[in-house]
Amino acid sequence: MSLINTEVKPFKAQALKAGKFIEVSEADLKGKWSVVFFYPADFTFVCPTELEDLADNYAEFQKLGVEIYSVSTDTHFAHKAWHDTSDAVKKINYTMVGDPTHLLSRNFDVLIEADGIADRGTFVIDPAGKIQIVEINAGGIGRDASELLRKVKAAQYVAAHPNEVCPAKWKEGEKTLAPSLDLVGKI
């Protein structure tokens, strides 16, 4: 079943944010745009490169009013240890959520049950708490924060302009489409 346009299910989880432990829930994902960024595990290989890329682009996400929540099935304690020891992960200022119970990974349908870890899942959530973008990659394929930024801008544009859609490769400021009978068969 597709998660597009579904509301984020209730959850509570412990997280690391700005060197402190905090509690995060589905309520934190409402009222603003959010990205929930699942990755398999702390202290691994592709994961820190993705998280560092997000950290390097975090200010751009914030300019768009977007909060980032990275999630793995590790605990918030493991996140803290990794944050304190990895040069790449030290750059992170966004929230790192622990999911040792696998509730979030199951809610977002990214849990690899046999391994107890999450797939590389990216979810963009609108201010109403509804999922607008879903992307799931195989474990060996890292994601690109600049492409995620482009998709977030497109989702925000479409939300603000409900009679328009963003074509392939659309970038902010470029022409959009207004679906109509006149366009059928002409693209």
Short mmCIF file of C-alpha atoms in Angstrom, two decimals:
data_model
loop_
_atom_site.label_atom_id
_atom_site.label_comp_id
_atom_site.label_asym_id
_atom_site.label_seq_id
_atom_site.Cartn_x
_atom_site.Cartn_y
_atom_site.Cartn_z
CA MET A 1 0.00 0.00 0.00
CA SER A 2 1.30 3.45 -0.88
CA LEU A 3 2.07 5.85 1.94
CA ILE A 4 1.53 8.91 -0.29
CA ASN A 5 -1.03 11.30 1.25
CA THR A 6 -1.32 9.20 4.40
CA GLU A 7 -0.89 10.78 7.80
CA VAL A 8 2.15 9.93 9.88
CA LYS A 9 1.17 7.33 12.47
CA PRO A 10 1.55 8.12 16.19
CA PHE A 11 4.96 7.47 17.75
CA LYS A 12 7.26 8.61 20.53
CA ALA A 13 11.02 8.19 20.31
CA GLN A 14 14.20 9.37 21.97
CA ALA A 15 16.56 11.49 19.89
CA LEU A 16 19.77 13.51 19.91
CA LYS A 17 19.54 17.20 19.01
CA ALA A 18 22.25 19.79 19.63
CA GLY A 19 24.06 17.53 22.09
CA LYS A 20 20.96 16.88 24.20
CA PHE A 21 18.50 14.01 24.41
CA ILE A 22 14.94 14.93 23.51
CA GLU A 23 11.66 13.14 22.87
CA VAL A 24 10.16 13.33 19.39
CA SER A 25 6.62 12.41 18.35
CA GLU A 26 4.36 12.69 15.31
CA ALA A 27 3.24 16.09 16.67
CA ASP A 28 6.75 17.42 15.94
CA LEU A 29 6.20 16.63 12.25
CA LYS A 30 3.13 18.85 12.00
CA GLY A 31 2.95 22.57 11.37
CA LYS A 32 6.01 22.64 9.11
CA TRP A 33 7.60 20.63 6.31
CA SER A 34 9.69 17.71 7.52
CA VAL A 35 12.05 15.15 6.05
CA VAL A 36 12.29 11.76 7.76
CA PHE A 37 15.50 10.15 6.54
CA PHE A 38 15.94 6.47 7.46
CA TYR A 39 19.36 4.83 7.22
CA PRO A 40 20.50 1.30 8.14
CA ALA A 41 22.94 1.81 11.01
CA ASP A 42 25.39 4.01 12.88
CA PHE A 43 29.14 3.35 12.50
CA THR A 44 28.80 2.12 8.92
CA PHE A 45 29.97 3.23 5.48
CA VAL A 46 27.43 4.88 3.17
CA CYS A 47 25.34 6.25 6.06
CA PRO A 48 27.83 8.87 7.30
CA THR A 49 28.32 10.18 3.75
CA GLU A 50 24.57 10.71 3.38
CA LEU A 51 24.18 12.26 6.82
CA GLU A 52 27.14 14.58 6.23
CA ASP A 53 25.63 15.65 2.88
CA LEU A 54 22.38 16.48 4.69
CA ALA A 55 24.34 18.36 7.37
CA ASP A 56 26.17 20.37 4.70
CA ASN A 57 22.79 21.35 3.18
CA TYR A 58 20.83 21.71 6.44
CA ALA A 59 20.81 25.53 6.29
CA GLU A 60 19.19 25.37 2.84
CA PHE A 61 16.46 23.08 4.17
CA GLN A 62 15.89 25.43 7.11
CA LYS A 63 15.51 28.41 4.74
CA LEU A 64 12.60 26.47 3.22
CA GLY A 65 11.08 25.89 6.68
CA VAL A 66 12.01 22.20 6.60
CA GLU A 67 13.19 20.19 9.60
CA ILE A 68 15.28 17.05 9.14
CA TYR A 69 14.91 13.89 11.24
CA SER A 70 17.42 11.12 10.56
CA VAL A 71 16.33 7.73 11.90
CA SER A 72 18.04 4.38 12.42
CA THR A 73 17.21 1.40 14.59
CA ASP A 74 20.14 2.31 16.85
CA THR A 75 19.51 3.99 20.21
CA HIS A 76 19.90 7.69 20.89
CA PHE A 77 22.93 6.70 23.00
CA ALA A 78 24.60 5.15 19.94
CA HIS A 79 23.80 8.32 17.98
CA LYS A 80 25.58 10.37 20.67
CA ALA A 81 28.67 8.12 20.64
CA TRP A 82 28.81 8.25 16.83
CA HIS A 83 28.30 12.03 16.83
CA ASP A 84 31.18 12.42 19.27
CA THR A 85 33.61 10.22 17.31
CA SER A 86 32.94 10.73 13.59
CA ASP A 87 34.16 13.89 11.83
CA ALA A 88 31.35 13.55 9.26
CA VAL A 89 28.61 13.00 11.86
CA LYS A 90 29.91 15.82 14.12
CA LYS A 91 28.59 18.25 11.50
CA ILE A 92 24.98 17.22 12.19
CA ASN A 93 22.75 19.84 13.80
CA TYR A 94 19.43 18.23 12.88
CA THR A 95 17.60 15.64 15.01
CA MET A 96 18.93 12.06 15.09
CA VAL A 97 16.10 9.73 16.16
CA GLY A 98 16.64 6.32 17.73
CA ASP A 99 14.24 3.54 16.75
CA PRO A 100 15.38 0.48 18.74
CA THR A 101 11.79 -0.79 19.04
CA HIS A 102 11.39 -0.59 15.22
CA LEU A 103 8.05 1.24 15.59
CA LEU A 104 9.01 4.07 13.23
CA SER A 105 10.64 1.73 10.73
CA ARG A 106 7.46 -0.35 10.66
CA ASN A 107 5.18 2.72 10.50
CA PHE A 108 7.05 3.94 7.42
CA ASP A 109 7.33 0.40 5.99
CA VAL A 110 11.14 0.40 5.72
CA LEU A 111 12.08 -2.24 8.30
CA ILE A 112 14.16 -5.16 7.03
CA GLU A 113 12.72 -7.63 9.55
CA ALA A 114 15.41 -10.31 9.12
CA ASP A 115 18.21 -7.83 9.86
CA GLY A 116 16.48 -5.50 12.32
CA ILE A 117 17.58 -2.44 10.33
CA ALA A 118 15.88 0.10 8.09
CA ASP A 119 16.12 0.51 4.35
CA ARG A 120 17.35 3.86 3.04
CA GLY A 121 13.95 5.55 3.06
CA THR A 122 13.28 9.25 2.52
CA PHE A 123 9.90 10.76 3.35
CA VAL A 124 8.82 14.37 2.83
CA ILE A 125 5.93 15.34 5.08
CA ASP A 126 3.76 18.43 4.63
CA PRO A 127 2.64 20.72 7.48
CA ALA A 128 -0.61 18.72 7.84
CA GLY A 129 1.47 15.64 8.70
CA LYS A 130 0.81 13.91 5.37
CA ILE A 131 3.49 12.12 3.39
CA GLN A 132 4.05 13.77 0.00
CA ILE A 133 7.25 12.08 -1.21
CA VAL A 134 8.51 8.52 -0.68
CA GLU A 135 11.86 7.26 -1.92
CA ILE A 136 13.47 3.97 -0.92
CA ASN A 137 16.96 2.97 -2.03
CA ALA A 138 18.85 -0.30 -1.77
CA GLY A 139 21.49 -0.41 0.95
CA GLY A 140 24.45 0.27 -1.32
CA ILE A 141 22.96 3.33 -3.03
CA GLY A 142 23.52 6.63 -1.27
CA ARG A 143 21.19 9.60 -1.61
CA ASP A 144 21.91 13.19 -2.69
CA ALA A 145 20.74 16.11 -0.51
CA SER A 146 20.65 18.53 -3.46
CA GLU A 147 18.17 16.29 -5.30
CA LEU A 148 16.10 16.04 -2.13
CA LEU A 149 16.11 19.85 -1.87
CA ARG A 150 14.81 20.07 -5.45
CA LYS A 151 12.00 17.63 -4.66
CA VAL A 152 11.06 19.49 -1.46
CA LYS A 153 10.87 22.77 -3.42
CA ALA A 154 8.63 21.06 -5.99
CA ALA A 155 6.35 19.65 -3.27
CA GLN A 156 6.11 23.07 -1.62
CA TYR A 157 5.38 24.72 -4.98
CA VAL A 158 2.61 22.28 -5.83
CA ALA A 159 1.11 22.69 -2.33
CA ALA A 160 1.07 26.47 -2.78
CA HIS A 161 -0.21 26.27 -6.40
CA PRO A 162 -2.78 23.44 -6.45
CA ASN A 163 -3.66 23.96 -10.13
CA GLU A 164 -0.08 23.45 -11.30
CA VAL A 165 2.32 20.50 -11.47
CA CYS A 166 6.11 20.34 -11.74
CA PRO A 167 7.48 18.44 -14.75
CA ALA A 168 10.59 16.24 -14.76
CA LYS A 169 13.82 18.04 -13.81
CA TRP A 170 11.83 21.09 -12.63
CA LYS A 171 13.86 23.62 -10.70
CA GLU A 172 12.66 26.59 -8.72
CA GLY A 173 11.72 29.47 -11.01
CA GLU A 174 11.20 27.27 -14.06
CA LYS A 175 7.94 26.82 -15.94
CA THR A 176 5.31 24.50 -14.49
CA LEU A 177 2.32 22.89 -16.15
CA ALA A 178 -1.38 23.58 -15.62
CA PRO A 179 -3.11 20.26 -16.36
CA SER A 180 -6.04 20.73 -18.72
CA LEU A 181 -7.82 19.13 -21.62
CA ASP A 182 -5.80 21.42 -23.90
CA LEU A 183 -2.54 19.69 -22.87
CA VAL A 184 -3.69 16.13 -23.51
CA GLY A 185 -1.48 14.59 -26.19
CA LYS A 186 0.53 17.79 -26.72
CA ILE A 187 3.52 17.15 -24.48
#
